[in-house]
CSV table of C-alpha atoms in Angstrom, one decimal:
chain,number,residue,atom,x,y,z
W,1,UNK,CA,92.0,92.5,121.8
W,2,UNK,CA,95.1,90.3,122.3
W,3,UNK,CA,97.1,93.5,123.4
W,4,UNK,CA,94.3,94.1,126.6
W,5,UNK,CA,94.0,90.4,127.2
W,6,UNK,CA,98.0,90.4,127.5
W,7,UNK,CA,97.8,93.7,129.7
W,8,UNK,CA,95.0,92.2,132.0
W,9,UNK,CA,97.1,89.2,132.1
W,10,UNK,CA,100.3,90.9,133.7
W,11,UNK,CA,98.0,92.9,135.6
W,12,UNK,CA,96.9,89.7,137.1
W,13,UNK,CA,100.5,88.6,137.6
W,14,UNK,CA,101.7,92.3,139.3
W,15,UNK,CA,98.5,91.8,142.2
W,16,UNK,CA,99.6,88.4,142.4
W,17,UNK,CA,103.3,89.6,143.1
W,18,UNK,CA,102.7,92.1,145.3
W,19,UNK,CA,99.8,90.1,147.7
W,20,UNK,CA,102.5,87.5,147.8
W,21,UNK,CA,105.3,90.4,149.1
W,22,UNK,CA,103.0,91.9,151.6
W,23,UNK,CA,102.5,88.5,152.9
W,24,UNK,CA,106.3,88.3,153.5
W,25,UNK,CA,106.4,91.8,155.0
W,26,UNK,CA,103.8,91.9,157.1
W,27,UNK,CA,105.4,94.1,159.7
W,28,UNK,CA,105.9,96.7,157.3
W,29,UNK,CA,102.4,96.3,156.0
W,30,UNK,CA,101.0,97.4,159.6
W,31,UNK,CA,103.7,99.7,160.7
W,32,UNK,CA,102.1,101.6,157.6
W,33,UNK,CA,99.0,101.1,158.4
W,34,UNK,CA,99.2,102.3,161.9
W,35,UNK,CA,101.5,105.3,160.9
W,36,UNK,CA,98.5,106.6,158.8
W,37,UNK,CA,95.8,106.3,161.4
W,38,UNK,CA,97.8,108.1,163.8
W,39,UNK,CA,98.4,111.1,161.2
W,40,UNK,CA,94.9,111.1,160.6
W,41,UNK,CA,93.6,110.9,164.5
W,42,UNK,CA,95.6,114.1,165.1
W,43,UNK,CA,94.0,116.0,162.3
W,44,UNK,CA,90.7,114.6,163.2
W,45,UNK,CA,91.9,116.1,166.8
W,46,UNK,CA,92.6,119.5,165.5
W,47,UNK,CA,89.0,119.9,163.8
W,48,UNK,CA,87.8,118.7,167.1
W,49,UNK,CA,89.3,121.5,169.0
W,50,UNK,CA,88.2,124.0,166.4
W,51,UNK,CA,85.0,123.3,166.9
W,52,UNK,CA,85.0,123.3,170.2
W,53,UNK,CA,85.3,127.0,170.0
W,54,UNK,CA,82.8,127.8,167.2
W,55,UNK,CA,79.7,126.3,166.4
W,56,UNK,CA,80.4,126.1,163.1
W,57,UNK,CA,82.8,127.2,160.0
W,58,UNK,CA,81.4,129.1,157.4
W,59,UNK,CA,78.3,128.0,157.9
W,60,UNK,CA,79.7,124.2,158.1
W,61,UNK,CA,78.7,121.9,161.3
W,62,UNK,CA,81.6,120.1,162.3
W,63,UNK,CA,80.0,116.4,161.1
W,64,UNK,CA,79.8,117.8,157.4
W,65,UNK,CA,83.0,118.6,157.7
W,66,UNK,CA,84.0,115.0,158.9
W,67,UNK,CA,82.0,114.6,156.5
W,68,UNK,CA,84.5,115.9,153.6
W,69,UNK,CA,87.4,115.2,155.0
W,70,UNK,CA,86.4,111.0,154.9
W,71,UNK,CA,85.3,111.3,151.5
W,72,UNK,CA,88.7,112.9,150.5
W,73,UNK,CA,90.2,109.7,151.8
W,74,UNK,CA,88.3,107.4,149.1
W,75,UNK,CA,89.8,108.9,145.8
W,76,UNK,CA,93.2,109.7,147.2
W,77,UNK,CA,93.3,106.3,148.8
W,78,UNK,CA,91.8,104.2,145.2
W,79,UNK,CA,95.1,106.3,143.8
W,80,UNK,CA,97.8,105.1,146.5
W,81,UNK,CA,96.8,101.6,146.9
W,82,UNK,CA,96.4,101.1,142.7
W,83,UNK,CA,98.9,103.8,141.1
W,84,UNK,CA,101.6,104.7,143.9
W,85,UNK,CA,104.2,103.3,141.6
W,86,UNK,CA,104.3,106.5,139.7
W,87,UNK,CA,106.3,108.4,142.5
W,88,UNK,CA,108.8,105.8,141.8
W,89,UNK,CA,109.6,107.3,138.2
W,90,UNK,CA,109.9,110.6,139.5
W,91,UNK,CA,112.1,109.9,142.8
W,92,UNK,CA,114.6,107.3,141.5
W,93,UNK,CA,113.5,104.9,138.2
W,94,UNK,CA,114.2,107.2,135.6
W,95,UNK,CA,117.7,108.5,137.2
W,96,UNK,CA,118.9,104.7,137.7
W,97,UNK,CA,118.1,104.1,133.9
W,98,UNK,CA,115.9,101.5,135.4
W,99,UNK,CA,113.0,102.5,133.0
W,100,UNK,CA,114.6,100.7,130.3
W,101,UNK,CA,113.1,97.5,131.2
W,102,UNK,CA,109.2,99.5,130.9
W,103,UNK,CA,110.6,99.9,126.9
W,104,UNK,CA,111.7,96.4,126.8
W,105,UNK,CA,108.6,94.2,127.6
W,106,UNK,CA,105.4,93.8,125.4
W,107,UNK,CA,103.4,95.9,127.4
W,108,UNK,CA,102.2,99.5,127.4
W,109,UNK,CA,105.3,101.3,129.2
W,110,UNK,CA,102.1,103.8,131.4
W,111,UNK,CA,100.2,101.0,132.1
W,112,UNK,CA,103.2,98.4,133.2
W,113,UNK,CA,104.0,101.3,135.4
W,114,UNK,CA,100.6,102.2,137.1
W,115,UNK,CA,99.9,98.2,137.5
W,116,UNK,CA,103.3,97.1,138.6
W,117,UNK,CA,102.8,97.4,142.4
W,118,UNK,CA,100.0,98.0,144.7
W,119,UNK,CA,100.5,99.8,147.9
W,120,UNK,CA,98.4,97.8,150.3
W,121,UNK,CA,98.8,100.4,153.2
W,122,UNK,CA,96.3,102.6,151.2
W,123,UNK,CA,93.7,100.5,152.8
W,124,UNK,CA,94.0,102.6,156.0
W,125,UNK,CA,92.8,105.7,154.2
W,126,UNK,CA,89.8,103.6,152.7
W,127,UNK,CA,89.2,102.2,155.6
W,128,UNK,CA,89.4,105.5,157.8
W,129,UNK,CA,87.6,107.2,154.7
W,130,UNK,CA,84.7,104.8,155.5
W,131,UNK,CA,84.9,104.8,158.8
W,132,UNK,CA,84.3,108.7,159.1
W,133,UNK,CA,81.7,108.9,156.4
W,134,UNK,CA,79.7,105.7,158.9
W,135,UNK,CA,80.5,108.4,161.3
W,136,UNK,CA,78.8,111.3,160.8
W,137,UNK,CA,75.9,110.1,158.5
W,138,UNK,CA,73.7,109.3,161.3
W,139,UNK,CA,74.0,113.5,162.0
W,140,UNK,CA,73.4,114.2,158.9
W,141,UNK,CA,70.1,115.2,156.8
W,142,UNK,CA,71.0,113.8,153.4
W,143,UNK,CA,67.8,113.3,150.5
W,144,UNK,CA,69.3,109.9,149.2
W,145,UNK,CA,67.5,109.2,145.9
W,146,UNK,CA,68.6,106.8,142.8
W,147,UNK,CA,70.4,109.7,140.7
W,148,UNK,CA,72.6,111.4,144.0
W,149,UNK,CA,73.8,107.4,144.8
W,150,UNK,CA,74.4,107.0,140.9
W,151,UNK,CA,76.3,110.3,140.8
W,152,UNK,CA,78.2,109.4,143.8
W,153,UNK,CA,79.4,105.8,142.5
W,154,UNK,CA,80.2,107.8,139.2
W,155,UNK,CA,82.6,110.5,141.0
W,156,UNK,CA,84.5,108.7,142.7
W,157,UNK,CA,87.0,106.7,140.0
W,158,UNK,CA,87.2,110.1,138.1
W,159,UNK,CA,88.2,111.9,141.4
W,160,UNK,CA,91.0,109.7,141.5
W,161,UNK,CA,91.5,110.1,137.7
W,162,UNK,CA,92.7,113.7,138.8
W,163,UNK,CA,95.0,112.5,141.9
W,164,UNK,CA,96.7,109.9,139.2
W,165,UNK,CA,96.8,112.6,136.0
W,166,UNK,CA,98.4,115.3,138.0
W,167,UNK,CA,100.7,112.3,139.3
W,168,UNK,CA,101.6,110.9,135.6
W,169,UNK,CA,102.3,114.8,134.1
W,170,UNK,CA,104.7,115.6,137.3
W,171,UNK,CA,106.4,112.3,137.1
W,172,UNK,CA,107.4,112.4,133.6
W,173,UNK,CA,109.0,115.6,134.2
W,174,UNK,CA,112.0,113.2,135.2
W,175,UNK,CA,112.3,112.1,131.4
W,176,UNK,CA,114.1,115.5,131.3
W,177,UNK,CA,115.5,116.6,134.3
W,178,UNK,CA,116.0,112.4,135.7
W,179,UNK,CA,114.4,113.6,138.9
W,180,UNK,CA,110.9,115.5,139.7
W,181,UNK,CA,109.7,113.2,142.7
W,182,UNK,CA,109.6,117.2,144.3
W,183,UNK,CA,107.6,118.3,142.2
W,184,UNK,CA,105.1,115.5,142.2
W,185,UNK,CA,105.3,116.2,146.3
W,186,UNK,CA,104.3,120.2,145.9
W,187,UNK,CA,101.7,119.3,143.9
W,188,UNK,CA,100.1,116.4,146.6
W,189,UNK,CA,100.8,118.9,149.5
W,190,UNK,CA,97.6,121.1,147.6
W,191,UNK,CA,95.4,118.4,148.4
W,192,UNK,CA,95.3,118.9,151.8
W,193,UNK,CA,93.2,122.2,151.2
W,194,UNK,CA,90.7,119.8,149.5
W,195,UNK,CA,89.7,118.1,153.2
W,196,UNK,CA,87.7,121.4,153.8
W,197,UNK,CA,84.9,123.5,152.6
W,198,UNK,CA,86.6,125.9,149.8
W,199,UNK,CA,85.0,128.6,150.8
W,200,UNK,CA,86.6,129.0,154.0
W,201,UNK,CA,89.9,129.9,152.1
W,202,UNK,CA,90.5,133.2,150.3
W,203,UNK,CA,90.0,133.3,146.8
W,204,UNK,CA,93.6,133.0,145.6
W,205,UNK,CA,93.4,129.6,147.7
W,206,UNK,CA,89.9,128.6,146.2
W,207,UNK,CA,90.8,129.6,142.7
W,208,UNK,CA,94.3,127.4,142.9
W,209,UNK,CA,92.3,124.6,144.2
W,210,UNK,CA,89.3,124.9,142.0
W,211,UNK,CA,91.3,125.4,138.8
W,212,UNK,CA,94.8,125.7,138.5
W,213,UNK,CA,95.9,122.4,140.8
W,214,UNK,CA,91.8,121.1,140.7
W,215,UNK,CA,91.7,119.0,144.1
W,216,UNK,CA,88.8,120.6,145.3
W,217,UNK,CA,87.0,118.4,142.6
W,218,UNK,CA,88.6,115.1,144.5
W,219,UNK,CA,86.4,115.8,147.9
W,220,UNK,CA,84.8,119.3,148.6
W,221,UNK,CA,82.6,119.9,145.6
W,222,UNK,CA,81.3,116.6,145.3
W,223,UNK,CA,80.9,116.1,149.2
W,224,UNK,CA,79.0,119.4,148.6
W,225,UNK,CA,76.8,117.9,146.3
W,226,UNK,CA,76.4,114.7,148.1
W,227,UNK,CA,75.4,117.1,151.7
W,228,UNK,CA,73.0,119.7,149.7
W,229,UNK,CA,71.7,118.6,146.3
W,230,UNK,CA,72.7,121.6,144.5
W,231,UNK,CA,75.2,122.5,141.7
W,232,UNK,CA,75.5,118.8,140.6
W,233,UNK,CA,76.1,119.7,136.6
W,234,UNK,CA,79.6,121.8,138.4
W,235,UNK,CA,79.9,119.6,141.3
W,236,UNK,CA,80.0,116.1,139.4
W,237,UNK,CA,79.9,117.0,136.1
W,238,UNK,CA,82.9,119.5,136.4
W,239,UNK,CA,84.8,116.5,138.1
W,240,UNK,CA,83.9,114.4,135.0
W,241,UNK,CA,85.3,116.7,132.4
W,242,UNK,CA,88.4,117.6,134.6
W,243,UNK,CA,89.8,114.3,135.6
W,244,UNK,CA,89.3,113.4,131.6
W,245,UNK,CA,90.6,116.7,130.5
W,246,UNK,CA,93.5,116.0,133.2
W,247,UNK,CA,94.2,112.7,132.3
W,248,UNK,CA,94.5,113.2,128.3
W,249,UNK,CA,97.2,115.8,129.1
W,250,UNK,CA,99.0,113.6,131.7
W,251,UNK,CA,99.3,110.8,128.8
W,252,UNK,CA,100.7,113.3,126.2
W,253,UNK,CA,103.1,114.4,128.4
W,254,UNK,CA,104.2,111.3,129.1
W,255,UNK,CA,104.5,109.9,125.7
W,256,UNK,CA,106.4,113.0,124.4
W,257,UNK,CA,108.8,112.6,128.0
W,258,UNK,CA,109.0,109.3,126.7
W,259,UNK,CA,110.5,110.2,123.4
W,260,UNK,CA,112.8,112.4,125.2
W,261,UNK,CA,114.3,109.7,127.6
W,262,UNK,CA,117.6,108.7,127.2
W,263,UNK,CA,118.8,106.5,130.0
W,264,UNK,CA,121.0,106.8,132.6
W,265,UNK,CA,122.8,105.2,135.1
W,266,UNK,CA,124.6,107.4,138.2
């Protein structure tokens, strides 16, 4: 008890940091902001103009597939604004020998990590997430009962248990070759194919994203649950067993980098 009680308590002091340094860099904090939106408006563009052509893809009307690409944004965006800090270790932390001070402080070296910064700019995904999902409800024919709005509250912190384990495993790569921030970046550019129905891809593409690098279980499948009612044992209960499955992985391979690390400093 006195170990979480000292972990919620410099988890406390981290939000409390970082609030107080976005405050200072406020510019920044927009810029970011602003940057993201833009990205996403020209995406949001090219769906458009795809669907200006066709009346729908695979089967898919053009506000279910706003429909998915929002919902993508709530997971990856609950990762980026609470556990962006990992890229850090991959990138730059462990090459600097600056992970010594995680080994030096009485705290869990993963969790210090995850908690130490929050990225505030991730509110423009939530916020666009939202925004798209406010969007095309109102076109949409969706049963709402008390189980699909439980399920849905359910999915979504183990959907972003799957963006954070495949970002803990690839940045503790760096306990052994100082540097895997690429790596952690070629996995994330596989999400992208999660914005969209999986069966518009070829089944190399679908089986990658389904089970090998499981993003489709971050947006599509659940989405696909949420839109149709069907498949929710696969559809949410798959994303249960694979962020947990994905998670306890990540951690031992973290713990056994960590045995590995020997600092550095060049």
């Amino acid at each position: 008890m006195k170990t979480i009680r000292r972990m919620l308590r410099m988890h406390r002091i981290f939000v409390a940091q970082e609030l107080k340094r976005m405050m200072e860099y406020k510019g920044d904090f927009l810029v970011g902001i602003i940057g993201f939106l833009i990205g996403q408006f020209f995406n949001l563009l090219f769906i458009w103009i795809i669907f200006s052509q066709i009346p729908s893809l695979m089967g898919w009307s053009i506000e279910e597939i706003v429909f998915i690409y929002g919902f993508s944004l709530i997971p990856k965006g609950l990762d980026h604004l609470l556990f962006d800090n990992l890229w850090a270790i991959g990138h730059f932390t462990v090459r600097k020998g600056d992970f010594d001070k995680y080994l030096t402080r009485p705290i869990n070296p993963l969790f210090h990590v995850m908690v130490e910064k929050l990225q505030i700019d991730a509110l423009g995904e939530l916020i666009m997430g939202i925004a798209l999902i406010c969007i095309s409800l109102p076109s949409l024919t969706i049963e709402w009962g008390i189980v699909k709005i439980l399920l849905t509250l359910l999915v979504i912190p183990f959907a972003t248990l799957i963006y954070t384990g495949i970002k803990i495993a690839t940045a503790a790569i760096a306990f052994w070759t100082k540097r895997s921030g690429n790596i952690t970046y070629m996995f994330y550019m596989v999400n992208d194919f999660a914005k969209y129905p999986a069966g518009i891809y070829n089944n190399l593409v679908k089986t990658i994203i389904t089970y090998i690098v499981p993003f489709a279980f971050t947006a599509y499948y659940p989405a696909s649950y949420i839109l149709t009612g069907k498949d929710p044992l696969f559809c949410i209960g798959l994303s249960v067993v694979i962020s947990l499955v994905i998670m306890v992985i990540s951690v031992l391979i973290w713990n056994r980098g960590i045995k590995a690390y020997e600092s550095a400093g060049s």
